[in-house]
Amino acid sequence: MISHLHALFPSDPTFIDRELQRVAEEGLVRKMVVNQNAGDMVIESKDYFRILREMKHTDKASNVEAFDKFEDLLKSKPAVTRLAKEDLAEAAITEEEGIRDLLSVGFLVLSGMPGVYLISIPNVGSFLKLAFRTRKWMVNILAKTKWKEMLEKLIHERWDANVKARWREFRGVRFEWVMMEVKGGGWCEPFATPGGRGWKLTGKKE
């Protein structure tokens, strides 16, 4: 999640946005608009295209040539996050010749705008659900306290005590990953106390 990167530079969030745009234009990373509330995602381009090539050789892809054309199209437009039907048509990718494949596998998703698709990646829904569930866990923990805040060490103790749920529902995700998500996404913010770092809700809604 781009929110994780924002957590690294909380005093200058535009720095991350500028750098992401730069490396996206250089073709090093691929940005994806995935959720208006939860923020966007970023993946290294080499990993994105590796997954694309792997998927085209599965039984889910009926038109291998369309996947090759799609890769060439994305490489020619390294910083875009959306593609119009006209962009796909110019690359000789039509509804009959690949759009349906790319949609069904998950490299394209409907944007809500006619004739416009969002660039995506297969199984992104599972990743977003994981981010949502862990974020909700953290927000709920703080929401149940009187002042909507708690020391980090106490939050960490509750996280460690919830081993069964962590592996069943949260897939073993690290505590630090959750904290970066809620901080970078603006749901919670840290503050200093004599007893150690604390965390409080910002009031941002899901």
Short mmCIF file of C-alpha atoms in Angstrom, two decimals:
data_model
loop_
_atom_site.label_atom_id
_atom_site.label_comp_id
_atom_site.label_asym_id
_atom_site.label_seq_id
_atom_site.Cartn_x
_atom_site.Cartn_y
_atom_site.Cartn_z
CA MET A 1 0.00 0.00 0.00
CA ILE A 2 1.20 3.51 -0.76
CA SER A 3 0.06 4.37 2.76
CA HIS A 4 2.97 2.27 4.07
CA LEU A 5 5.38 4.51 2.19
CA HIS A 6 3.69 7.63 3.50
CA ALA A 7 4.27 6.31 7.03
CA LEU A 8 8.02 6.51 6.42
CA PHE A 9 7.89 10.24 5.65
CA PRO A 10 4.98 11.63 7.68
CA SER A 11 6.35 15.19 7.62
CA ASP A 12 6.60 15.31 3.82
CA PRO A 13 3.95 13.09 2.17
CA THR A 14 4.39 14.90 -1.15
CA PHE A 15 7.97 13.58 -1.29
CA ILE A 16 6.63 10.02 -1.63
CA ASP A 17 4.12 11.09 -4.27
CA ARG A 18 6.81 12.88 -6.29
CA GLU A 19 9.24 9.99 -6.07
CA LEU A 20 6.59 7.44 -6.94
CA GLN A 21 5.63 9.44 -10.00
CA ARG A 22 9.27 9.66 -11.04
CA VAL A 23 10.03 5.95 -10.71
CA ALA A 24 6.69 5.10 -12.33
CA GLU A 25 7.57 7.21 -15.36
CA GLU A 26 10.93 5.43 -15.47
CA GLY A 27 9.07 2.12 -15.60
CA LEU A 28 10.46 0.84 -12.29
CA VAL A 29 7.14 0.57 -10.44
CA ARG A 30 3.49 0.26 -11.35
CA LYS A 31 0.89 2.26 -9.43
CA MET A 32 -2.65 0.93 -9.15
CA VAL A 33 -5.82 2.71 -8.06
CA VAL A 34 -7.61 0.09 -6.03
CA ASN A 35 -9.75 1.69 -3.35
CA GLN A 36 -10.86 5.27 -2.94
CA ASN A 37 -10.89 5.08 0.86
CA ALA A 38 -8.00 2.74 1.56
CA GLY A 39 -5.59 4.37 -0.87
CA ASP A 40 -3.59 3.02 -3.77
CA MET A 41 -1.07 0.25 -4.28
CA VAL A 42 2.36 0.07 -5.85
CA ILE A 43 4.34 -2.91 -7.11
CA GLU A 44 7.73 -3.23 -8.74
CA SER A 45 7.25 -3.47 -12.49
CA LYS A 46 9.43 -6.56 -12.77
CA ASP A 47 7.13 -8.37 -10.35
CA TYR A 48 4.00 -7.15 -12.11
CA PHE A 49 5.19 -8.39 -15.50
CA ARG A 50 6.43 -11.66 -14.01
CA ILE A 51 2.90 -12.34 -12.71
CA LEU A 52 1.44 -11.30 -16.07
CA ARG A 53 3.67 -13.76 -17.93
CA GLU A 54 2.91 -16.55 -15.47
CA MET A 55 -0.85 -16.03 -15.78
CA LYS A 56 -0.85 -16.12 -19.57
CA HIS A 57 0.33 -19.72 -19.45
CA THR A 58 -2.52 -20.88 -17.22
CA ASP A 59 -5.86 -22.25 -18.32
CA LYS A 60 -7.43 -18.93 -17.28
CA ALA A 61 -5.93 -17.24 -20.32
CA SER A 62 -7.57 -18.23 -23.59
CA ASN A 63 -5.79 -15.55 -25.63
CA VAL A 64 -2.03 -15.55 -24.96
CA GLU A 65 -1.36 -12.95 -27.64
CA ALA A 66 -3.56 -10.43 -25.85
CA PHE A 67 -1.39 -10.75 -22.74
CA ASP A 68 1.72 -9.99 -24.81
CA LYS A 69 0.02 -6.95 -26.34
CA PHE A 70 -1.11 -5.83 -22.90
CA GLU A 71 2.46 -6.02 -21.59
CA ASP A 72 3.71 -3.94 -24.52
CA LEU A 73 0.93 -1.39 -23.95
CA LEU A 74 1.74 -1.00 -20.26
CA LYS A 75 5.43 -0.59 -20.99
CA SER A 76 4.58 2.20 -23.43
CA LYS A 77 2.47 3.90 -20.74
CA PRO A 78 4.44 3.25 -17.55
CA ALA A 79 2.76 5.83 -15.32
CA VAL A 80 -0.91 5.43 -16.26
CA THR A 81 -3.35 3.77 -13.85
CA ARG A 82 -6.34 3.69 -16.23
CA LEU A 83 -6.86 2.56 -19.80
CA ALA A 84 -9.70 3.58 -22.08
CA LYS A 85 -11.20 1.08 -24.48
CA GLU A 86 -9.63 3.18 -27.24
CA ASP A 87 -6.15 2.66 -25.74
CA LEU A 88 -6.72 -1.08 -25.77
CA ALA A 89 -8.10 -1.01 -29.30
CA GLU A 90 -5.01 0.85 -30.53
CA ALA A 91 -2.95 -2.00 -29.10
CA ALA A 92 -5.19 -4.46 -30.97
CA ILE A 93 -6.80 -5.66 -27.74
CA THR A 94 -10.55 -5.84 -28.24
CA GLU A 95 -13.33 -7.31 -26.15
CA GLU A 96 -13.24 -10.44 -28.27
CA GLU A 97 -9.44 -10.52 -28.45
CA GLY A 98 -8.48 -10.24 -24.82
CA ILE A 99 -10.33 -7.67 -22.72
CA ARG A 100 -12.59 -10.35 -21.30
CA ASP A 101 -9.55 -12.48 -20.43
CA LEU A 102 -7.79 -9.56 -18.74
CA LEU A 103 -10.94 -8.74 -16.78
CA SER A 104 -11.62 -12.31 -15.69
CA VAL A 105 -8.03 -12.87 -14.54
CA GLY A 106 -7.81 -9.51 -12.79
CA PHE A 107 -5.33 -7.39 -14.73
CA LEU A 108 -8.16 -5.01 -15.58
CA VAL A 109 -11.13 -4.04 -13.44
CA LEU A 110 -14.14 -1.87 -14.21
CA SER A 111 -13.67 1.73 -13.13
CA GLY A 112 -17.30 2.76 -12.92
CA MET A 113 -16.82 5.01 -15.95
CA PRO A 114 -18.05 3.70 -19.32
CA GLY A 115 -15.25 2.40 -21.49
CA VAL A 116 -12.53 2.96 -18.87
CA TYR A 117 -10.67 0.24 -16.99
CA LEU A 118 -8.36 0.35 -13.98
CA ILE A 119 -5.04 -1.47 -14.23
CA SER A 120 -4.97 -4.10 -11.50
CA ILE A 121 -3.42 -7.42 -10.53
CA PRO A 122 -4.94 -10.84 -9.82
CA ASN A 123 -6.14 -11.54 -6.26
CA VAL A 124 -5.81 -7.91 -5.21
CA GLY A 125 -9.09 -8.32 -3.34
CA SER A 126 -7.49 -10.72 -0.85
CA PHE A 127 -4.72 -8.23 -0.14
CA LEU A 128 -7.18 -5.37 0.34
CA LYS A 129 -9.31 -7.48 2.69
CA LEU A 130 -6.22 -8.21 4.76
CA ALA A 131 -5.38 -4.50 4.97
CA PHE A 132 -8.98 -3.68 5.89
CA ARG A 133 -9.30 -6.37 8.58
CA THR A 134 -6.03 -5.52 10.30
CA ARG A 135 -6.79 -1.80 10.13
CA LYS A 136 -10.27 -2.40 11.57
CA TRP A 137 -8.75 -4.43 14.40
CA MET A 138 -6.46 -1.55 15.33
CA VAL A 139 -9.18 1.11 15.06
CA ASN A 140 -11.58 -0.98 17.17
CA ILE A 141 -8.97 -1.47 19.88
CA LEU A 142 -8.53 2.28 20.26
CA ALA A 143 -12.23 3.07 19.84
CA LYS A 144 -13.07 0.98 22.90
CA THR A 145 -10.89 3.08 25.20
CA LYS A 146 -12.18 6.16 27.01
CA TRP A 147 -9.86 8.64 25.30
CA LYS A 148 -9.50 6.69 22.03
CA GLU A 149 -5.79 6.18 22.66
CA MET A 150 -3.44 3.53 24.06
CA LEU A 151 0.25 2.86 24.60
CA GLU A 152 1.86 0.95 21.75
CA LYS A 153 3.27 -1.70 24.08
CA LEU A 154 -0.25 -2.51 25.29
CA ILE A 155 -1.57 -2.73 21.73
CA HIS A 156 1.35 -4.99 20.87
CA GLU A 157 0.56 -7.25 23.83
CA ARG A 158 -3.03 -7.65 22.61
CA TRP A 159 -1.79 -8.40 19.10
CA ASP A 160 0.62 -11.05 20.35
CA ALA A 161 -2.07 -12.56 22.59
CA ASN A 162 -4.37 -13.01 19.59
CA VAL A 163 -2.20 -15.63 17.90
CA LYS A 164 -5.01 -17.85 16.60
CA ALA A 165 -6.85 -14.96 14.91
CA ARG A 166 -3.60 -13.53 13.55
CA TRP A 167 -2.88 -16.68 11.60
CA ARG A 168 -6.43 -17.58 10.64
CA GLU A 169 -7.76 -14.14 9.74
CA PHE A 170 -4.66 -11.95 9.39
CA ARG A 171 -2.40 -14.49 7.64
CA GLY A 172 0.45 -13.92 10.07
CA VAL A 173 0.94 -10.29 9.07
CA ARG A 174 3.47 -8.41 11.20
CA PHE A 175 2.38 -5.89 13.83
CA GLU A 176 4.67 -3.25 12.28
CA TRP A 177 2.88 -3.65 8.94
CA VAL A 178 -0.44 -2.83 10.59
CA MET A 179 0.93 0.22 12.37
CA MET A 180 2.42 1.61 9.15
CA GLU A 181 -0.92 1.12 7.41
CA VAL A 182 -2.97 3.02 10.01
CA LYS A 183 -0.33 5.74 10.31
CA GLY A 184 0.31 6.30 6.62
CA GLY A 185 -3.39 6.06 5.79
CA GLY A 186 -4.26 8.67 8.40
CA TRP A 187 -6.50 6.53 10.64
CA CYS A 188 -4.24 6.73 13.68
CA GLU A 189 -1.31 8.85 14.77
CA PRO A 190 1.48 8.32 17.29
CA PHE A 191 2.35 10.58 20.19
CA ALA A 192 5.03 10.60 22.85
CA THR A 193 4.35 9.84 26.54
CA PRO A 194 6.66 9.27 29.54
CA GLY A 195 5.62 5.61 29.36
CA GLY A 196 6.50 5.17 25.70
CA ARG A 197 4.88 5.83 22.38
CA GLY A 198 1.10 6.00 22.29
CA TRP A 199 -1.42 5.84 19.47
CA LYS A 200 -4.70 7.71 19.06
CA LEU A 201 -7.51 7.80 16.55
CA THR A 202 -7.63 10.73 14.13
CA GLY A 203 -11.34 10.46 13.46
CA LYS A 204 -10.90 9.41 9.83
CA LYS A 205 -13.76 7.19 8.70
CA GLU A 206 -13.54 4.02 6.61
#
